[in-house]
Short mmCIF file of C-alpha atoms in Angstrom, two decimals:
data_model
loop_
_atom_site.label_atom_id
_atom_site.label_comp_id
_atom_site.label_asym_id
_atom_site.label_seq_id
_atom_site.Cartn_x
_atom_site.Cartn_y
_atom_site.Cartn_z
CA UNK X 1 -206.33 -87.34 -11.14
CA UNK X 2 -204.94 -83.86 -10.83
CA UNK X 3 -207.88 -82.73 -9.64
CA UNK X 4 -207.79 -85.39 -7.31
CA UNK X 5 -204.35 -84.60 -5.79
CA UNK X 6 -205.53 -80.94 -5.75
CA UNK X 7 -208.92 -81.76 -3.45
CA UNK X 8 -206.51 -84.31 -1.01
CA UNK X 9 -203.71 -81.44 -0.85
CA UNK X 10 -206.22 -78.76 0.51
CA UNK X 11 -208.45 -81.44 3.05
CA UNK X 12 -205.03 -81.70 4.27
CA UNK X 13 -204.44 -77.98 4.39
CA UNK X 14 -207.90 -77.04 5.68
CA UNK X 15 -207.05 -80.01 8.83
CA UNK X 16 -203.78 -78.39 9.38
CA UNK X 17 -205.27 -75.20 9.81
CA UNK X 18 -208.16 -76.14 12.02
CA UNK X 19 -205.48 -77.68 14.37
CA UNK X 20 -203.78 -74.26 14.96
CA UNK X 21 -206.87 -71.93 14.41
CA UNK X 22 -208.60 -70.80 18.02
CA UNK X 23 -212.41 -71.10 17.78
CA UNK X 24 -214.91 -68.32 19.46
CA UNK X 25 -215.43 -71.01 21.91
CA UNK X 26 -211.85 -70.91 23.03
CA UNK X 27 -211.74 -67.36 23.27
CA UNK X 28 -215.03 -67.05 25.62
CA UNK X 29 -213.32 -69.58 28.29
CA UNK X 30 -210.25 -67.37 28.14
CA UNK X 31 -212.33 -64.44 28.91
CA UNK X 32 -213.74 -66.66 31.43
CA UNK X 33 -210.87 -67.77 32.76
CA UNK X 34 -209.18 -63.92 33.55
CA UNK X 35 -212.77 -62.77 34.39
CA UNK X 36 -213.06 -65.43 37.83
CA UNK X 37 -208.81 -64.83 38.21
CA UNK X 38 -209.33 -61.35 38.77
CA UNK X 39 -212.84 -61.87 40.36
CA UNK X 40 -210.91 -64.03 42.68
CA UNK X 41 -207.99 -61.62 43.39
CA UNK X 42 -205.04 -63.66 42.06
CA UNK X 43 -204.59 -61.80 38.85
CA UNK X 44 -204.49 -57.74 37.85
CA UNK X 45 -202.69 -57.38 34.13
CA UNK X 46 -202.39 -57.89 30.56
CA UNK X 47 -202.69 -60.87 28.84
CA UNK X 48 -201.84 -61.28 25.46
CA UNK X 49 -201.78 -64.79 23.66
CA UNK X 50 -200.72 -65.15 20.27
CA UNK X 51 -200.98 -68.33 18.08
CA UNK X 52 -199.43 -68.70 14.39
CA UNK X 53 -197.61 -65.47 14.78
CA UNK X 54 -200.83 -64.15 15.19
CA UNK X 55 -202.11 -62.20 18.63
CA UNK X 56 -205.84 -63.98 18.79
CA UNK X 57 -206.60 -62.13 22.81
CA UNK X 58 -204.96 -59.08 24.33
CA UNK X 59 -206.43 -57.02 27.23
CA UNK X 60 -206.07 -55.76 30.75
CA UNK X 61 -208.37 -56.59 33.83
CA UNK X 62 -208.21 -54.89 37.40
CA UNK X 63 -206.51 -51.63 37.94
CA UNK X 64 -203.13 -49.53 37.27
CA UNK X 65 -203.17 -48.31 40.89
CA UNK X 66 -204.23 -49.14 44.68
CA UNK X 67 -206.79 -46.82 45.10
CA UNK X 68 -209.11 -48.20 42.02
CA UNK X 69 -209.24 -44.46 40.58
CA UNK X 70 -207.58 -45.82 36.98
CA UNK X 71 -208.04 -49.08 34.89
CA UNK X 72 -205.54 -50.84 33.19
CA UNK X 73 -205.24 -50.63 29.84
CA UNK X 74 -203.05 -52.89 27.53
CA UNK X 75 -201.03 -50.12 26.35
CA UNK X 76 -199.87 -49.51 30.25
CA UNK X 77 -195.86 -50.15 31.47
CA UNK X 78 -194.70 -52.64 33.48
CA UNK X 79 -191.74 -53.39 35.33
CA UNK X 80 -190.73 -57.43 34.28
CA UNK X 81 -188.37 -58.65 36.84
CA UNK X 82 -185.88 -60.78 35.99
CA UNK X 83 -187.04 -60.80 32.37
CA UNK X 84 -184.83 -57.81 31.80
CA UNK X 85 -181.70 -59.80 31.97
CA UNK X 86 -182.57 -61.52 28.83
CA UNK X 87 -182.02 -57.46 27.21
CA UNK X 88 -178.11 -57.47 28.66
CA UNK X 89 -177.49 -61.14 27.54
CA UNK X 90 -178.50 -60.35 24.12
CA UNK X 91 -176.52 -57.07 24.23
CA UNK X 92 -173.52 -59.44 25.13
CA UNK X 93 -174.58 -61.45 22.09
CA UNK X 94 -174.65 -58.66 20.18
CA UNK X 95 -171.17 -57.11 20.60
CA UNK X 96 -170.09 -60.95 20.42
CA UNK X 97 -171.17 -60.95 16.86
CA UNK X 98 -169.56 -58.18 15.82
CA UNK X 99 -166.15 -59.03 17.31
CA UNK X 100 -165.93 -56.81 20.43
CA UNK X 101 -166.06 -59.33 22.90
CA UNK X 102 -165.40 -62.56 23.71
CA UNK X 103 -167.40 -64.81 25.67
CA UNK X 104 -163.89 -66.57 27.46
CA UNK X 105 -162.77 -62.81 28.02
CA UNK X 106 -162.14 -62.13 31.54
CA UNK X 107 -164.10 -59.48 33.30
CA UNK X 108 -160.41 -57.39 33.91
CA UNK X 109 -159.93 -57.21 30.44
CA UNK X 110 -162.99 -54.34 30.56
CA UNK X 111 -162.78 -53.23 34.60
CA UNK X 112 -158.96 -53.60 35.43
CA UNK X 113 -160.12 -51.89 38.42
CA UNK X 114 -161.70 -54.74 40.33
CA UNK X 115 -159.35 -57.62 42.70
CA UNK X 116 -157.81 -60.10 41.82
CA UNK X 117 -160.54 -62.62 41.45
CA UNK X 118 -162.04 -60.60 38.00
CA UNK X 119 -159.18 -61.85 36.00
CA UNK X 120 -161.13 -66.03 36.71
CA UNK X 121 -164.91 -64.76 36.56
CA UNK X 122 -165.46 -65.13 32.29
CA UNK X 123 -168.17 -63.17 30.44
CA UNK X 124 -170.15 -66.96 30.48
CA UNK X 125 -169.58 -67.10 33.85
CA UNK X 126 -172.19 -63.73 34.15
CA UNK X 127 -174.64 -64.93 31.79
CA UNK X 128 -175.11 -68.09 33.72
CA UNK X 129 -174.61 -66.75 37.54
CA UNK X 130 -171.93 -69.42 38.05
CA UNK X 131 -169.16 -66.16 38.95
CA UNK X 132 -168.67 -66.94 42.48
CA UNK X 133 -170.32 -63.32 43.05
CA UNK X 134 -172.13 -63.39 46.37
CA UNK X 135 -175.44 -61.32 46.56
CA UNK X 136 -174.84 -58.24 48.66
CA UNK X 137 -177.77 -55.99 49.33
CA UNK X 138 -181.48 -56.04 47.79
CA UNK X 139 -181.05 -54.75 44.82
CA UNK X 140 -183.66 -52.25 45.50
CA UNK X 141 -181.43 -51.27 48.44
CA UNK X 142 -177.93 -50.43 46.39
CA UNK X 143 -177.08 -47.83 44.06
CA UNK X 144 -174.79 -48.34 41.20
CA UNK X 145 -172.17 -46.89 42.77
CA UNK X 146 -172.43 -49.00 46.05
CA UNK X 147 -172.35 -51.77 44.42
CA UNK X 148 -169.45 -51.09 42.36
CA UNK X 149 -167.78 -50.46 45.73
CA UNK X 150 -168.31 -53.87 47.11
CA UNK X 151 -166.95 -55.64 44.05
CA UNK X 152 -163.83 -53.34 44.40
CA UNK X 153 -164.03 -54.50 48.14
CA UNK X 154 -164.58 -58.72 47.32
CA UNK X 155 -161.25 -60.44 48.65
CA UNK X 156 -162.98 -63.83 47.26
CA UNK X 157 -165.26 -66.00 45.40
CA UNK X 158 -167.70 -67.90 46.72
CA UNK X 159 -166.85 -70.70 44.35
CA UNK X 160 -164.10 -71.47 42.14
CA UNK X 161 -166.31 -69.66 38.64
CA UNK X 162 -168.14 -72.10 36.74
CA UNK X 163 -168.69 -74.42 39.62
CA UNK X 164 -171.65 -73.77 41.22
CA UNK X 165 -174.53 -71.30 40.81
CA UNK X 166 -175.64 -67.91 42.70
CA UNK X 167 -178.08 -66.12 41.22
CA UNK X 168 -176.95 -62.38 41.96
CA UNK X 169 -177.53 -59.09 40.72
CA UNK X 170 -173.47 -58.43 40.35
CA UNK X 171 -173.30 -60.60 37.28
CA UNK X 172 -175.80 -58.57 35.47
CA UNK X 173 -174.60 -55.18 36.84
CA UNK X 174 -171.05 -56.43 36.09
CA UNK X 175 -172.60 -57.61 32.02
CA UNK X 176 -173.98 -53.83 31.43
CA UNK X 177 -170.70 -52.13 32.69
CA UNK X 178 -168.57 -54.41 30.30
CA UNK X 179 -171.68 -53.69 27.44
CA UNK X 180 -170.64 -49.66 27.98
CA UNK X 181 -166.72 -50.54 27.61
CA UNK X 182 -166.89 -52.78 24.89
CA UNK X 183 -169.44 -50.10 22.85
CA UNK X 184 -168.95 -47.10 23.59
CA UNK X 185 -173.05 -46.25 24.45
CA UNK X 186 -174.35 -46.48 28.18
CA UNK X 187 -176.69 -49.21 28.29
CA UNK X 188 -179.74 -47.90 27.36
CA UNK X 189 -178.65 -46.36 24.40
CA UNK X 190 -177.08 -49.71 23.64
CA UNK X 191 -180.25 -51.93 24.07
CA UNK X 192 -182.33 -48.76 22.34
CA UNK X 193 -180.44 -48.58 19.59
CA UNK X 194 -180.06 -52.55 18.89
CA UNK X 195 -182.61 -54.02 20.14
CA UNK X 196 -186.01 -51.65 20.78
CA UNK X 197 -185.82 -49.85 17.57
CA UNK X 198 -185.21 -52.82 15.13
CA UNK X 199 -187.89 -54.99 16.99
CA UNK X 200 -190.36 -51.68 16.54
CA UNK X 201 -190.68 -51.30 20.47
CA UNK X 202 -191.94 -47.95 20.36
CA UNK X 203 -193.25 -47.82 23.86
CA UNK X 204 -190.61 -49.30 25.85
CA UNK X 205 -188.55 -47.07 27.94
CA UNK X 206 -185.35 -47.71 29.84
CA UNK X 207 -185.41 -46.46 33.12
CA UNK X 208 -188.93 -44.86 33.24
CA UNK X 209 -189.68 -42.15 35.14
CA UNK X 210 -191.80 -43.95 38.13
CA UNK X 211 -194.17 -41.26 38.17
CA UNK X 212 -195.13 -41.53 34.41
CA UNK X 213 -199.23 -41.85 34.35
CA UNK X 214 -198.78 -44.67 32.03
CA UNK X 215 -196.89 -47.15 34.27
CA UNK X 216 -199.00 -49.08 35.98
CA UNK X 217 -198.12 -48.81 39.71
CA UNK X 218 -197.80 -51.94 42.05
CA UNK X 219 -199.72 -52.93 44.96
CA UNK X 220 -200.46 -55.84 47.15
CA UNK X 221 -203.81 -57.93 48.10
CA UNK X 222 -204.98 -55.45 50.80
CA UNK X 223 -204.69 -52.35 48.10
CA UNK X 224 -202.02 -50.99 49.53
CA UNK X 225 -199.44 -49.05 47.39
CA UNK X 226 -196.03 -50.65 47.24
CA UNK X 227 -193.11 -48.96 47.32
CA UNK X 228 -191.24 -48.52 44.32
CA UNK X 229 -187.27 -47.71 44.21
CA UNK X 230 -184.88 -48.21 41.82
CA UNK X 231 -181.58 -47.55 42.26
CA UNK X 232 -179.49 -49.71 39.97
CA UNK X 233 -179.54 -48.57 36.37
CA UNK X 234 -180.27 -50.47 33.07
CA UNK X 235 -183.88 -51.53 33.64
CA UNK X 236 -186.75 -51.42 30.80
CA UNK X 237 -190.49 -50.91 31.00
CA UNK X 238 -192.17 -52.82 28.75
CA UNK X 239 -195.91 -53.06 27.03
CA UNK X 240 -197.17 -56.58 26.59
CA UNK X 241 -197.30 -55.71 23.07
CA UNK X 242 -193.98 -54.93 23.27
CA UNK X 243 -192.49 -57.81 24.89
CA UNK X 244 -194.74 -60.04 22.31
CA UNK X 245 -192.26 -58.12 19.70
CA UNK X 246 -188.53 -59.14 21.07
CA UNK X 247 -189.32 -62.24 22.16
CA UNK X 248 -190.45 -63.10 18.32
CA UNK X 249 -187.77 -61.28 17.00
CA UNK X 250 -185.53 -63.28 19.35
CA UNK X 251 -186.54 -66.79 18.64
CA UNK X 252 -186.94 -65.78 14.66
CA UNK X 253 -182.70 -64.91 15.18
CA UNK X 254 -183.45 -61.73 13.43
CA UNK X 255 -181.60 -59.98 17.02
CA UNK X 256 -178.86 -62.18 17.36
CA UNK X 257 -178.02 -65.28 15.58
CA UNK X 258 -178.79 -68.97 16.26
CA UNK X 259 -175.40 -69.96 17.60
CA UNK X 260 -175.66 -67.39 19.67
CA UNK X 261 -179.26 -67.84 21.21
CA UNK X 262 -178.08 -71.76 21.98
CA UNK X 263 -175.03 -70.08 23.54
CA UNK X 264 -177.25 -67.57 25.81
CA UNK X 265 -179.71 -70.45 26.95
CA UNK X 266 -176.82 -72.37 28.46
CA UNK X 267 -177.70 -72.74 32.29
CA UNK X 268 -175.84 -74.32 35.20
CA UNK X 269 -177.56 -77.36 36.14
CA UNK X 270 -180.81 -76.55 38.39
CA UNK X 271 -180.15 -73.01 37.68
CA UNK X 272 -181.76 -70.30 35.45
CA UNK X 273 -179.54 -68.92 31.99
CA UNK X 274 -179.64 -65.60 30.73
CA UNK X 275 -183.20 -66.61 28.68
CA UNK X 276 -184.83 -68.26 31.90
CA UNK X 277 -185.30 -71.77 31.27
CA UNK X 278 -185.38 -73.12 27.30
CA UNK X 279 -186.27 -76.69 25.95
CA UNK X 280 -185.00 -78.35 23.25
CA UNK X 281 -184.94 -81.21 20.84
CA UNK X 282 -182.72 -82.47 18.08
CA UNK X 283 -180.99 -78.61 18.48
CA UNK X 284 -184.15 -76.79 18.14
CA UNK X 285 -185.88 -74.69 20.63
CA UNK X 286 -188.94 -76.32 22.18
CA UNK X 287 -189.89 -73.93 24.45
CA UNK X 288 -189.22 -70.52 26.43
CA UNK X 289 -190.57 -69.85 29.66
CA UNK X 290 -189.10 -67.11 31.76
CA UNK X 291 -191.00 -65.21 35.03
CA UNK X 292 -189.45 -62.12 36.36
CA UNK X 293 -191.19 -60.36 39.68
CA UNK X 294 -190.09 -56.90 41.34
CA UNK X 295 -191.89 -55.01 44.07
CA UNK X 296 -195.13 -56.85 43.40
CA UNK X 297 -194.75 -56.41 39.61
CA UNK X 298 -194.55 -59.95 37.89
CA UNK X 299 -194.37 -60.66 33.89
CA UNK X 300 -194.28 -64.25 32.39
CA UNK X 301 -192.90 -65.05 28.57
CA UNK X 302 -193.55 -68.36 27.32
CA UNK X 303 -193.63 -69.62 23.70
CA UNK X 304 -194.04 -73.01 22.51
CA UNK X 305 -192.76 -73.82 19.52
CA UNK X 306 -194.55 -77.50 18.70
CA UNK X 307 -198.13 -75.82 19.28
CA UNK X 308 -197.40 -72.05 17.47
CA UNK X 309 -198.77 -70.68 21.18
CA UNK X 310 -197.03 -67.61 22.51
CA UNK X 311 -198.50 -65.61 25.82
CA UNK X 312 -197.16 -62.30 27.91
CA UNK X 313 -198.47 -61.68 31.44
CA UNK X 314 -197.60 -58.36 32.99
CA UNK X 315 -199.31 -57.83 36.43
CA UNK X 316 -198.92 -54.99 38.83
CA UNK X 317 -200.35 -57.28 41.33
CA UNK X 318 -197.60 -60.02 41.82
CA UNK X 319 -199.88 -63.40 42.61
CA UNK X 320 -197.33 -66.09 41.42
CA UNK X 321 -200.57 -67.69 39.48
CA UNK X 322 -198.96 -66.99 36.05
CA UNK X 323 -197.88 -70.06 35.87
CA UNK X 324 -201.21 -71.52 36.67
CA UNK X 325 -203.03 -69.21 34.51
CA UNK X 326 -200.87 -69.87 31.66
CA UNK X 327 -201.16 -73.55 32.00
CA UNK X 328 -205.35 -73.04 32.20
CA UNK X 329 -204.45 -71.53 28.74
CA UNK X 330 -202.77 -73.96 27.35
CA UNK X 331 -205.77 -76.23 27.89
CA UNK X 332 -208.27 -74.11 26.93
CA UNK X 333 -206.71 -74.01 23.09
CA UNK X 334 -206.58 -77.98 23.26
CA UNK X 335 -210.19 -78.09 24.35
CA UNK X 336 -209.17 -79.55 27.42
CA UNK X 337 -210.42 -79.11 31.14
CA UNK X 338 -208.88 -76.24 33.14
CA UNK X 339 -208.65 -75.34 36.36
CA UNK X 340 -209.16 -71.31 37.63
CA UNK X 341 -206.47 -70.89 40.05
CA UNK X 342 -206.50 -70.47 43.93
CA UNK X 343 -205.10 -68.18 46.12
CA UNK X 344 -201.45 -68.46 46.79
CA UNK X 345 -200.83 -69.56 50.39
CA UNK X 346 -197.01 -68.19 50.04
CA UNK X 347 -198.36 -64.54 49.73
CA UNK X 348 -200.86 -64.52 52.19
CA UNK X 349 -198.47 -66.01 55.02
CA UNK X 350 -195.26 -64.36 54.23
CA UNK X 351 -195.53 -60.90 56.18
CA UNK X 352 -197.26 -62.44 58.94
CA UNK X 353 -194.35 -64.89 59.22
CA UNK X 354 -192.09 -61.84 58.79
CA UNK X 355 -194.22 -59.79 61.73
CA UNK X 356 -194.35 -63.01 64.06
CA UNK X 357 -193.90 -66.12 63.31
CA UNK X 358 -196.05 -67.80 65.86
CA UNK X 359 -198.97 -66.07 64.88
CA UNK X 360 -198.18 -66.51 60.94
CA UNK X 361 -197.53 -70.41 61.27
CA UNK X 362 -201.19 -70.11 63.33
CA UNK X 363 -202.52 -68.50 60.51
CA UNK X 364 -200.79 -71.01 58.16
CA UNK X 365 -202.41 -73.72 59.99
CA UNK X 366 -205.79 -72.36 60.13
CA UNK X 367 -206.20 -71.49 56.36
CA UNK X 368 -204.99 -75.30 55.90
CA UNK X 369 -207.78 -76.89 58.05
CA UNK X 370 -210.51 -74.34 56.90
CA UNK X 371 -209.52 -72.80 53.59
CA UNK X 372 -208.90 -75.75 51.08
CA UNK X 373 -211.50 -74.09 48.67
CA UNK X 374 -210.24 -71.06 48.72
CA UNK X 375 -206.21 -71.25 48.88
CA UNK X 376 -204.01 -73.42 46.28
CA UNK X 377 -202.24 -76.12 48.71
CA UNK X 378 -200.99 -78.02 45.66
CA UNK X 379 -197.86 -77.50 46.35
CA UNK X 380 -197.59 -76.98 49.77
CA UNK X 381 -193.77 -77.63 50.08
CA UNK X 382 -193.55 -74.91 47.34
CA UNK X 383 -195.08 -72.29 49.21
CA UNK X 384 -193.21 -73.18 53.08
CA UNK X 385 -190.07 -73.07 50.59
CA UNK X 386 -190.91 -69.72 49.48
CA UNK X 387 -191.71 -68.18 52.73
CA UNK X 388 -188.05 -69.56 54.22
CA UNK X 389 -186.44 -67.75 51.14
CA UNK X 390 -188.29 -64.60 51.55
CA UNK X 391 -186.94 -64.66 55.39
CA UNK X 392 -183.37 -65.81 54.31
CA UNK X 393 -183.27 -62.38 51.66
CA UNK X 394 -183.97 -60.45 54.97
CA UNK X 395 -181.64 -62.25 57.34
CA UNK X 396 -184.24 -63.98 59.22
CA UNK X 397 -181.95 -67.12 58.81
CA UNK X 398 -183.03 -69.20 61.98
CA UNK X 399 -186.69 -68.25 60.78
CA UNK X 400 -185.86 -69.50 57.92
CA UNK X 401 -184.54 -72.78 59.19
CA UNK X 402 -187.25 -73.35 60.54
CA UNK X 403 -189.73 -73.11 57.67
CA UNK X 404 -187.53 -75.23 55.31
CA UNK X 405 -187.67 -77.93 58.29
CA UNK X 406 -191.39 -77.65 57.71
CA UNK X 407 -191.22 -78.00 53.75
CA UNK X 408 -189.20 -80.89 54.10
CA UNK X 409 -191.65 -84.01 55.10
CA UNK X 410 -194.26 -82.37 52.16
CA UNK X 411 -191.44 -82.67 49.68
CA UNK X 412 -192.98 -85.57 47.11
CA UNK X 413 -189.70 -84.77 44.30
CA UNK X 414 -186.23 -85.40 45.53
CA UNK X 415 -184.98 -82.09 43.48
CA UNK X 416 -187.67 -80.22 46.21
CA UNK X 417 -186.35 -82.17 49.06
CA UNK X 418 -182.52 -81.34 47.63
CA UNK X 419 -183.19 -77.32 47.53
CA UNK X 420 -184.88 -77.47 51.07
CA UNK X 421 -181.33 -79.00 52.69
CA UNK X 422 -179.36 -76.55 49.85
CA UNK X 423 -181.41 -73.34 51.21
CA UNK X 424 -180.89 -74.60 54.97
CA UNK X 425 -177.11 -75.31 54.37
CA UNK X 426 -176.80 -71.58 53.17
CA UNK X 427 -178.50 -70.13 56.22
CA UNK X 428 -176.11 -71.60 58.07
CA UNK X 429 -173.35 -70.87 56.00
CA UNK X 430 -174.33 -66.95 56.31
CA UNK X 431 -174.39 -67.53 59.86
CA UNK X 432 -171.12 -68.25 59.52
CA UNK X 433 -171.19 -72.16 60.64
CA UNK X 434 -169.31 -74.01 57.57
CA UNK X 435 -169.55 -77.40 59.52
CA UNK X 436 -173.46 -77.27 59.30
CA UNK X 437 -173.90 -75.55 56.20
CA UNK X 438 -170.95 -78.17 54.93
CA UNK X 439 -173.52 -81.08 56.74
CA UNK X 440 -176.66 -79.77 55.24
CA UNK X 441 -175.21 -79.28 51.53
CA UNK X 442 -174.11 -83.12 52.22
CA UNK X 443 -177.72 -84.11 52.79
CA UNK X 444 -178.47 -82.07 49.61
CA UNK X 445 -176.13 -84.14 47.31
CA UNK X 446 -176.85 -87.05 48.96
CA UNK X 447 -180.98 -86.64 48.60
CA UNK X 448 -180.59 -85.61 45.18
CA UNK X 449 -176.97 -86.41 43.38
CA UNK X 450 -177.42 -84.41 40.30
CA UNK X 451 -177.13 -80.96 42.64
CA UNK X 452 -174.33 -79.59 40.93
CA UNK X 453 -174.50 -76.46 43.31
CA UNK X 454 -174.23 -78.49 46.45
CA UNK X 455 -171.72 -80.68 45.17
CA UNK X 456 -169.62 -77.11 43.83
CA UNK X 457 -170.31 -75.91 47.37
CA UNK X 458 -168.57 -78.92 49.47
CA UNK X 459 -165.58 -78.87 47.33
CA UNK X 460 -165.12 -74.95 48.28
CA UNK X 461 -166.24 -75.50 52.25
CA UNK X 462 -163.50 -78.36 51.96
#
């Protein structure tokens, strides 16, 4: 009988296994799968996929630089976008464990320099852009000091804090500053000394030299070298391998604890937190997905939790297929059908738009009679969408109008047709028409009713 139990305990053991293990199979569609993505121009990175705790595929395809003279390699530096917030929120975390701040402490408890308006904007408040701090320049386009300046120079708040959401570079620049006060360390010996060493991050560097030979430099479709700039401090470079590392550590709660990770993934409705976007269930973590993208860099963390399946992407060739790619993935270790991704039609219309915007909306039509096969038009609303914003960040705000106006008849989901009237309300509210943009952010509430950021932004044009 015990013998019995014994065979019946390891059947079930060996079945459990074979749900989780990847087979040879699996592994040649992935290879595949990156071999036509890159074939087909919409992917040049690392990949590394990890299942169990286990990495099972890590490599590089494509190049580390425009002119083709140097191939990637996994061990190569990226820049991750928006990722690197997650690195400040934990740092926040951090110094919350350990009694040094509070996260109901007002900013002028740490800058009594700033206005008035720091003593309402609350540490939350940064980690989950709902400060009322407007986005002043690119950040590529403002130093630290200049942007210090304009928060001394801020008479007001967009929003009263806490009521609506901007996603701005001010709250993180604002998060580091208070990091430096509260600790004693500039930032990067903060997040060096807490974070990269006890994760074993040996490779990641804050604030890189751009000229390092092991960064992998950025460029667009037509192999042209993009300009690179930083300068704003408090940004890493990270390996995949690397990346693979904290985001473990972080969802194991061996960098901060589990209070404290349900406390960082707290976003404003329809709006990112400091960890992207989480999922959970019964008050455990699902999933983490979070996509960062800088100067044509892009990075992708996502980790679920039900299936053991974690992935980094880190591309030097920003494609916005990560997503897609990931998803292909996904599939792949279910041994279910996949689909190689298209060509996005959001990067291939956006400059032309930008250059002239008859002849880019000619283009757009063309490639949607004639290139169905060869560009991704599944979300078509998506991409128009895009292309406004990408105007709108370079005051092109009529422009910009104007493609959301497009977007809006292709927009199937209400919370799509919501951000289209959101977006057009705040061209016209930095055209400095409040009855339109008050109009327009009506029409957003009223298309969709849980828009907490339209709704937040009536109440202030009121």
């Amino acid at each position: 009988m015990k013998f019995r139990n014994y065979l019946s305990q390891a059947s079930l053991m060996l079945i459990s296994l074979s749900m989780y293990a990847q087979t040879p199979l699996q592994l040649k569609h992935i290879d595949s799968l990156m071999k036509t993505a890159s074939d087909r121009g919409v992917f040049n990175g690392t990949l590394l996929v990890a299942k169990q705790g286990r990495i099972i595929y890590h490599k590089a395809w494509g190049y580390a630089n425009a002119d083709k003279t140097q191939p990637l390699n996994t061990a190569m530096l990226f820049d991750v976008g928006s990722i690197s917030k997650e690195f400040n929120g934990v740092s926040i975390m951090l110094l919350k464990e350990r009694g040094k701040v509070k996260l109901d402490d007002p900013v002028s408890k740490y800058l009594p320099d700033l206005p008035n308006w720091a003593d309402k904007v609350q540490l939350k408040h940064l980690l989950n852009y709902t400060s009322g701090l407007p986005n002043f320049k690119a950040q590529s386009d403002e130093t630290d000091n200049e942007l210090l300046d304009s928060l001394k120079n801020l008479k007001k708040l967009k929003f009263e804090p806490g009521s609506a959401y901007i996603y701005a570079h001010a709250n993180v620049y604002l998060q580091k500053r208070i990091i430096e006060k509260a600790s004693g360390l500039s930032y990067a010996d903060f997040v060096d000394k807490y974070i990269f060493k006890p994760c074993g991050m040996q490779q990641s560097i804050m604030d890189a030299n751009l000229n390092r030979p092991d960064l992998a430099k950025a460029f667009d479709n037509d192999f042209h070298s993009t300009p690179y700039i930083q300068l704003t401090t408090g940004f890493p470079r990270l390996t995949p391998a690397d990346l693979y590392k904290f985001i473990t550590q972080l969802e194991a709660f061996k960098i901060i604890n589990k209070e404290s990770s349900d406390q960082l993934a707290v976003n404003f409705p329809g709006g990112e937190s400091s960890l992207g976007t989480t999922g959970f269930k019964d008050g455990k973590l699902q999933w983490h997905r979070h996509q960062g993208s800088n100067s044509n860099y892009e990075a992708l963390i996502y980790t679920d939790h039900v299936s053991k399946i974690s992935m980094v992407m880190e591309t030097n060739n920003q494609n916005f297929k990560v997503d897609a790619i990931k998803g292909a993935i996904l599939a792949i270790l279910q041994d279910q059908p996949f689909n190689i991704p298209k060509k996005s039609v959001y990067l291939d219309i956006r400059d032309k738009i930008l250059k002239d915007i008859e002849q880019g909306l000619s283009f757009y039509r063309q490639i949607k009679a004639e290139g169905q096969d060869k560009y991704d038009f599944g979300f078509e609303a998506g991409d128009l969408i895009s292309t406004g914003k990408y105007l709108q960040r370079r005051n092109r705000f009529d422009d910009a109008i104007r493609l959301y106006s497009l977007a809006v008849p292709l927009c199937a989901k209400k919370n799509d047709l919501s951000y289209a009237y959101e977006l057009t309300a705040e061209c016209y509210l930095k055209k400095g028409d409040n009855v339109q943009a008050k109009t327009w952010y009506e029409k957003a509430l009223a298309a969709d009713a849980g828009n907490k950021n339209a709704q937040g932004m009536i109440t202030t044009l009121k």
